[in-house]
């Protein structure tokens, strides 16, 4: 495990690059995480350098997402309050090298899920959810070669979290719906694309339970009021300044964002 001062120093480096919109090749050797545990320890320091935790994201819940950043499975990251954009708002492209938008299924928790000895079941996690929301994630990495950075550094890099857009809570009975077969309609530059719930770890609800259990293993409580966005339901879509990305989840609601 990295020394405590090295963990703090690594986090400061990554946060500074995020604020500056700049990139680095890799953390210097003495600061570089060698394991998922190291990566999460660096990521956790973010909470001391940002104005509050909005919720959590999951990177690489789909095969296309895993290929995009070259990892073998999901990674958890923090959504900080100062990275959230209002539905229908505008996202800055400054410093964004990844330049993709991702339509996502998101959930707001109604009850805490604290660490415990045994894993949470999907049903237990769903029982703790308060509302469902359509969402868009705009990821990015502080690493120039994010596909070559490796799992531990990407976790330290907050699992490629950058900006996030949360739609209104749905009034539909989402619990009675088969989210696996939901197919959000995506519009970008006049083209239409179709997402698929099954692209999110096979089921967005399974992805949500994965996040709860990933935090459980780290000794972290998934808290009431926090939002969890479960990963893209469509291969990441290239975006550029002047674009407008809109996602229609049908009865589950809509969400959109522009780019400048």
Short mmCIF file of C-alpha atoms in Angstrom, two decimals:
data_model
loop_
_atom_site.label_atom_id
_atom_site.label_comp_id
_atom_site.label_asym_id
_atom_site.label_seq_id
_atom_site.Cartn_x
_atom_site.Cartn_y
_atom_site.Cartn_z
CA UNK A 1 0.00 0.00 0.00
CA UNK A 2 1.22 3.51 -0.77
CA UNK A 3 2.33 5.73 2.10
CA UNK A 4 -0.30 8.18 3.32
CA UNK A 5 1.65 11.25 2.17
CA UNK A 6 2.13 9.71 -1.29
CA UNK A 7 -1.61 9.03 -1.53
CA UNK A 8 -2.38 12.66 -0.71
CA UNK A 9 0.27 13.93 -3.14
CA UNK A 10 -1.05 11.76 -5.98
CA UNK A 11 -4.56 13.06 -5.42
CA UNK A 12 -3.35 16.68 -5.46
CA UNK A 13 -1.62 16.10 -8.79
CA UNK A 14 -4.74 14.64 -10.40
CA UNK A 15 -7.06 17.31 -8.99
CA UNK A 16 -4.77 20.07 -10.25
CA UNK A 17 -4.79 18.58 -13.75
CA UNK A 18 -8.60 18.37 -13.61
CA UNK A 19 -8.88 22.03 -12.57
CA UNK A 20 -6.36 23.17 -15.17
CA UNK A 21 -7.82 21.04 -17.97
CA UNK A 22 -4.34 19.60 -18.51
CA UNK A 23 -3.03 16.05 -18.91
CA UNK A 24 -0.14 13.90 -17.69
CA UNK A 25 1.49 10.77 -19.06
CA UNK A 26 1.53 8.96 -15.71
CA UNK A 27 1.93 9.62 -12.01
CA UNK A 28 5.56 9.56 -10.96
CA UNK A 29 6.69 6.15 -9.76
CA UNK A 30 6.56 6.85 -6.02
CA UNK A 31 2.98 8.16 -6.34
CA UNK A 32 1.69 5.56 -8.76
CA UNK A 33 -0.96 3.13 -7.41
CA UNK A 34 -0.06 -0.53 -7.76
CA UNK A 35 -3.47 -1.99 -6.88
CA UNK A 36 -7.19 -1.20 -6.89
CA UNK A 37 -6.87 -0.48 -3.15
CA UNK A 38 -4.16 2.12 -3.82
CA UNK A 39 -6.29 3.65 -6.56
CA UNK A 40 -9.35 3.95 -4.34
CA UNK A 41 -7.26 5.42 -1.50
CA UNK A 42 -6.04 8.19 -3.85
CA UNK A 43 -9.56 8.75 -5.17
CA UNK A 44 -10.97 9.08 -1.63
CA UNK A 45 -8.84 12.17 -0.98
CA UNK A 46 -11.01 13.99 -3.55
CA UNK A 47 -13.63 14.49 -0.86
CA UNK A 48 -11.23 16.76 1.05
CA UNK A 49 -10.57 18.90 -2.04
CA UNK A 50 -14.08 19.35 -3.47
CA UNK A 51 -17.36 20.91 -2.21
CA UNK A 52 -19.21 17.72 -1.38
CA UNK A 53 -20.14 14.33 -2.78
CA UNK A 54 -23.17 14.18 -5.10
CA UNK A 55 -23.01 10.45 -5.72
CA UNK A 56 -21.23 7.68 -7.57
CA UNK A 57 -20.54 6.54 -11.11
CA UNK A 58 -19.57 3.20 -12.55
CA UNK A 59 -17.11 3.12 -15.42
CA UNK A 60 -16.83 0.23 -17.86
CA UNK A 61 -20.09 -1.60 -17.21
CA UNK A 62 -20.37 -2.46 -20.91
CA UNK A 63 -17.99 -4.33 -23.18
CA UNK A 64 -17.59 -1.20 -25.32
CA UNK A 65 -16.84 0.88 -22.23
CA UNK A 66 -14.23 -1.62 -21.08
CA UNK A 67 -12.57 -1.54 -24.49
CA UNK A 68 -12.68 2.26 -24.51
CA UNK A 69 -10.41 2.52 -21.44
CA UNK A 70 -8.82 -0.93 -21.72
CA UNK A 71 -9.93 -2.52 -18.45
CA UNK A 72 -11.43 -5.93 -17.74
CA UNK A 73 -14.35 -4.86 -15.54
CA UNK A 74 -16.19 -2.04 -13.75
CA UNK A 75 -14.59 0.75 -11.72
CA UNK A 76 -16.33 2.99 -9.16
CA UNK A 77 -15.85 6.76 -9.12
CA UNK A 78 -17.14 9.77 -7.23
CA UNK A 79 -19.48 12.42 -8.68
CA UNK A 80 -18.61 15.68 -6.92
CA UNK A 81 -21.13 18.51 -6.50
CA UNK A 82 -19.13 20.91 -8.64
CA UNK A 83 -19.23 18.58 -11.66
CA UNK A 84 -23.04 18.38 -11.97
CA UNK A 85 -24.75 20.28 -14.82
CA UNK A 86 -28.48 21.03 -14.86
CA UNK A 87 -30.63 19.07 -17.28
CA UNK A 88 -30.75 21.04 -20.54
CA UNK A 89 -27.65 23.00 -19.55
CA UNK A 90 -24.34 23.45 -21.33
CA UNK A 91 -21.10 21.56 -20.71
CA UNK A 92 -17.72 23.09 -21.40
CA UNK A 93 -15.41 21.08 -23.67
CA UNK A 94 -12.35 22.85 -22.25
CA UNK A 95 -9.65 20.32 -21.38
CA UNK A 96 -11.84 17.37 -22.39
CA UNK A 97 -9.74 14.98 -24.48
CA UNK A 98 -12.01 11.93 -24.29
CA UNK A 99 -14.90 13.91 -25.85
CA UNK A 100 -17.73 11.41 -25.57
CA UNK A 101 -21.24 11.44 -24.13
CA UNK A 102 -22.88 8.47 -22.45
CA UNK A 103 -26.62 7.89 -21.86
CA UNK A 104 -27.15 6.25 -18.47
CA UNK A 105 -29.69 4.81 -16.03
CA UNK A 106 -29.36 6.54 -12.64
CA UNK A 107 -30.86 5.95 -9.21
CA UNK A 108 -31.15 8.18 -6.13
CA UNK A 109 -30.90 6.35 -2.83
CA UNK A 110 -33.55 6.71 -0.13
CA UNK A 111 -31.80 4.72 2.61
CA UNK A 112 -28.21 4.16 3.67
CA UNK A 113 -26.48 0.90 2.74
CA UNK A 114 -23.63 0.64 5.26
CA UNK A 115 -20.73 -1.84 5.09
CA UNK A 116 -21.51 -5.33 6.36
CA UNK A 117 -19.97 -8.79 6.24
CA UNK A 118 -22.22 -10.23 3.53
CA UNK A 119 -22.92 -8.85 0.03
CA UNK A 120 -26.13 -6.98 -0.67
CA UNK A 121 -28.57 -8.67 -3.01
CA UNK A 122 -30.08 -6.83 -5.95
CA UNK A 123 -33.46 -6.82 -4.21
CA UNK A 124 -32.00 -5.34 -1.03
CA UNK A 125 -30.31 -2.56 -2.95
CA UNK A 126 -33.44 -1.78 -4.99
CA UNK A 127 -35.47 -1.58 -1.78
CA UNK A 128 -33.17 1.25 -0.67
CA UNK A 129 -33.72 3.29 -3.87
CA UNK A 130 -35.95 6.35 -3.81
CA UNK A 131 -36.18 7.34 -7.47
CA UNK A 132 -35.05 6.59 -11.03
CA UNK A 133 -33.54 9.27 -13.31
CA UNK A 134 -32.36 9.43 -16.93
CA UNK A 135 -28.80 10.76 -17.03
CA UNK A 136 -25.86 11.65 -19.25
CA UNK A 137 -22.25 11.24 -18.22
CA UNK A 138 -19.45 13.20 -19.91
CA UNK A 139 -16.31 11.32 -18.85
CA UNK A 140 -12.68 12.27 -19.27
CA UNK A 141 -9.28 11.27 -17.95
CA UNK A 142 -6.38 13.26 -16.64
CA UNK A 143 -4.07 10.84 -18.47
CA UNK A 144 -3.02 11.54 -22.06
CA UNK A 145 -3.15 7.82 -22.86
CA UNK A 146 -6.15 6.76 -20.79
CA UNK A 147 -6.34 3.42 -22.60
CA UNK A 148 -2.80 2.64 -21.46
CA UNK A 149 -2.96 4.09 -17.94
CA UNK A 150 -4.10 0.84 -16.36
CA UNK A 151 -6.85 -0.01 -13.91
CA UNK A 152 -5.19 1.27 -10.72
CA UNK A 153 -4.33 4.69 -12.17
CA UNK A 154 -7.80 5.05 -13.71
CA UNK A 155 -9.42 4.37 -10.34
CA UNK A 156 -7.13 6.99 -8.81
CA UNK A 157 -8.25 9.25 -11.67
CA UNK A 158 -11.79 8.96 -10.27
CA UNK A 159 -12.76 6.30 -12.80
CA UNK A 160 -12.67 8.94 -15.56
CA UNK A 161 -15.35 11.10 -13.92
CA UNK A 162 -15.63 14.59 -15.40
CA UNK A 163 -19.14 16.09 -15.82
CA UNK A 164 -22.61 14.71 -15.14
CA UNK A 165 -26.19 15.63 -16.10
CA UNK A 166 -29.16 14.32 -14.08
CA UNK A 167 -32.68 14.33 -15.48
CA UNK A 168 -35.83 14.66 -13.40
CA UNK A 169 -37.07 11.73 -11.34
CA UNK A 170 -39.46 9.62 -13.37
CA UNK A 171 -43.12 9.42 -12.43
CA UNK A 172 -43.40 6.03 -14.16
CA UNK A 173 -43.47 2.79 -12.19
CA UNK A 174 -39.90 1.88 -13.07
CA UNK A 175 -39.86 -1.00 -10.58
CA UNK A 176 -42.46 -2.83 -12.67
CA UNK A 177 -40.48 -2.37 -15.90
CA UNK A 178 -37.88 -4.62 -17.48
CA UNK A 179 -34.95 -2.23 -17.50
CA UNK A 180 -32.86 -4.83 -19.34
CA UNK A 181 -34.98 -4.30 -22.45
CA UNK A 182 -35.36 -0.54 -22.19
CA UNK A 183 -34.01 1.12 -25.36
CA UNK A 184 -33.41 4.85 -24.92
CA UNK A 185 -33.49 6.91 -28.11
CA UNK A 186 -30.43 9.14 -28.50
CA UNK A 187 -30.21 12.16 -30.81
CA UNK A 188 -26.89 13.77 -31.72
CA UNK A 189 -26.11 15.99 -34.76
CA UNK A 190 -29.33 14.91 -36.45
CA UNK A 191 -28.47 11.21 -36.13
CA UNK A 192 -30.45 8.76 -34.03
CA UNK A 193 -29.00 5.95 -31.95
CA UNK A 194 -30.60 3.32 -29.74
CA UNK A 195 -29.25 2.32 -26.33
CA UNK A 196 -30.05 -0.92 -24.55
CA UNK A 197 -30.42 -1.63 -20.86
CA UNK A 198 -28.68 -4.98 -21.20
CA UNK A 199 -25.43 -3.16 -22.09
CA UNK A 200 -25.14 -2.08 -18.44
CA UNK A 201 -23.61 -5.18 -16.80
CA UNK A 202 -26.52 -7.13 -18.26
CA UNK A 203 -29.01 -5.14 -16.15
CA UNK A 204 -28.77 -1.59 -14.68
CA UNK A 205 -30.12 -2.96 -11.39
CA UNK A 206 -27.27 -5.47 -11.22
CA UNK A 207 -24.83 -2.62 -11.86
CA UNK A 208 -26.36 -0.65 -8.99
CA UNK A 209 -25.91 -3.64 -6.66
CA UNK A 210 -22.31 -4.01 -7.89
CA UNK A 211 -21.61 -0.42 -6.82
CA UNK A 212 -23.18 -0.93 -3.38
CA UNK A 213 -21.01 -4.00 -2.86
CA UNK A 214 -17.86 -2.36 -4.21
CA UNK A 215 -18.34 0.38 -1.61
CA UNK A 216 -19.15 -2.22 1.05
CA UNK A 217 -15.79 -3.86 0.35
CA UNK A 218 -14.09 -0.49 0.77
CA UNK A 219 -15.83 0.19 4.08
CA UNK A 220 -17.92 3.02 2.58
CA UNK A 221 -21.62 3.66 3.16
CA UNK A 222 -23.79 4.34 0.11
CA UNK A 223 -25.88 7.11 1.61
CA UNK A 224 -29.47 8.27 1.28
CA UNK A 225 -29.71 11.15 -1.18
CA UNK A 226 -26.69 10.07 -3.20
CA UNK A 227 -27.15 9.37 -6.91
CA UNK A 228 -25.64 6.33 -8.63
CA UNK A 229 -25.26 6.40 -12.40
CA UNK A 230 -24.74 2.89 -13.68
CA UNK A 231 -22.73 3.21 -16.90
CA UNK A 232 -23.44 3.83 -20.54
CA UNK A 233 -26.19 1.89 -22.31
CA UNK A 234 -24.71 2.74 -25.73
CA UNK A 235 -21.10 2.78 -26.99
CA UNK A 236 -19.61 6.19 -26.07
CA UNK A 237 -20.74 8.79 -28.62
CA UNK A 238 -18.20 11.33 -29.95
CA UNK A 239 -19.12 14.93 -29.10
CA UNK A 240 -17.77 18.37 -30.01
CA UNK A 241 -18.46 22.02 -29.25
CA UNK A 242 -21.80 23.10 -30.69
CA UNK A 243 -23.40 19.66 -30.30
CA UNK A 244 -26.62 18.93 -28.44
CA UNK A 245 -27.07 15.44 -26.99
CA UNK A 246 -30.63 14.39 -26.10
CA UNK A 247 -31.77 11.07 -24.67
CA UNK A 248 -35.41 9.97 -24.59
CA UNK A 249 -36.08 7.13 -22.15
CA UNK A 250 -39.75 6.97 -23.17
CA UNK A 251 -42.05 6.79 -20.17
CA UNK A 252 -38.99 7.03 -17.92
CA UNK A 253 -38.27 10.61 -19.01
CA UNK A 254 -35.79 12.68 -21.00
CA UNK A 255 -32.43 14.35 -20.42
CA UNK A 256 -30.24 16.59 -22.58
CA UNK A 257 -27.11 18.71 -22.62
CA UNK A 258 -25.34 21.07 -25.02
CA UNK A 259 -21.60 21.53 -25.49
CA UNK A 260 -19.51 24.66 -25.94
#
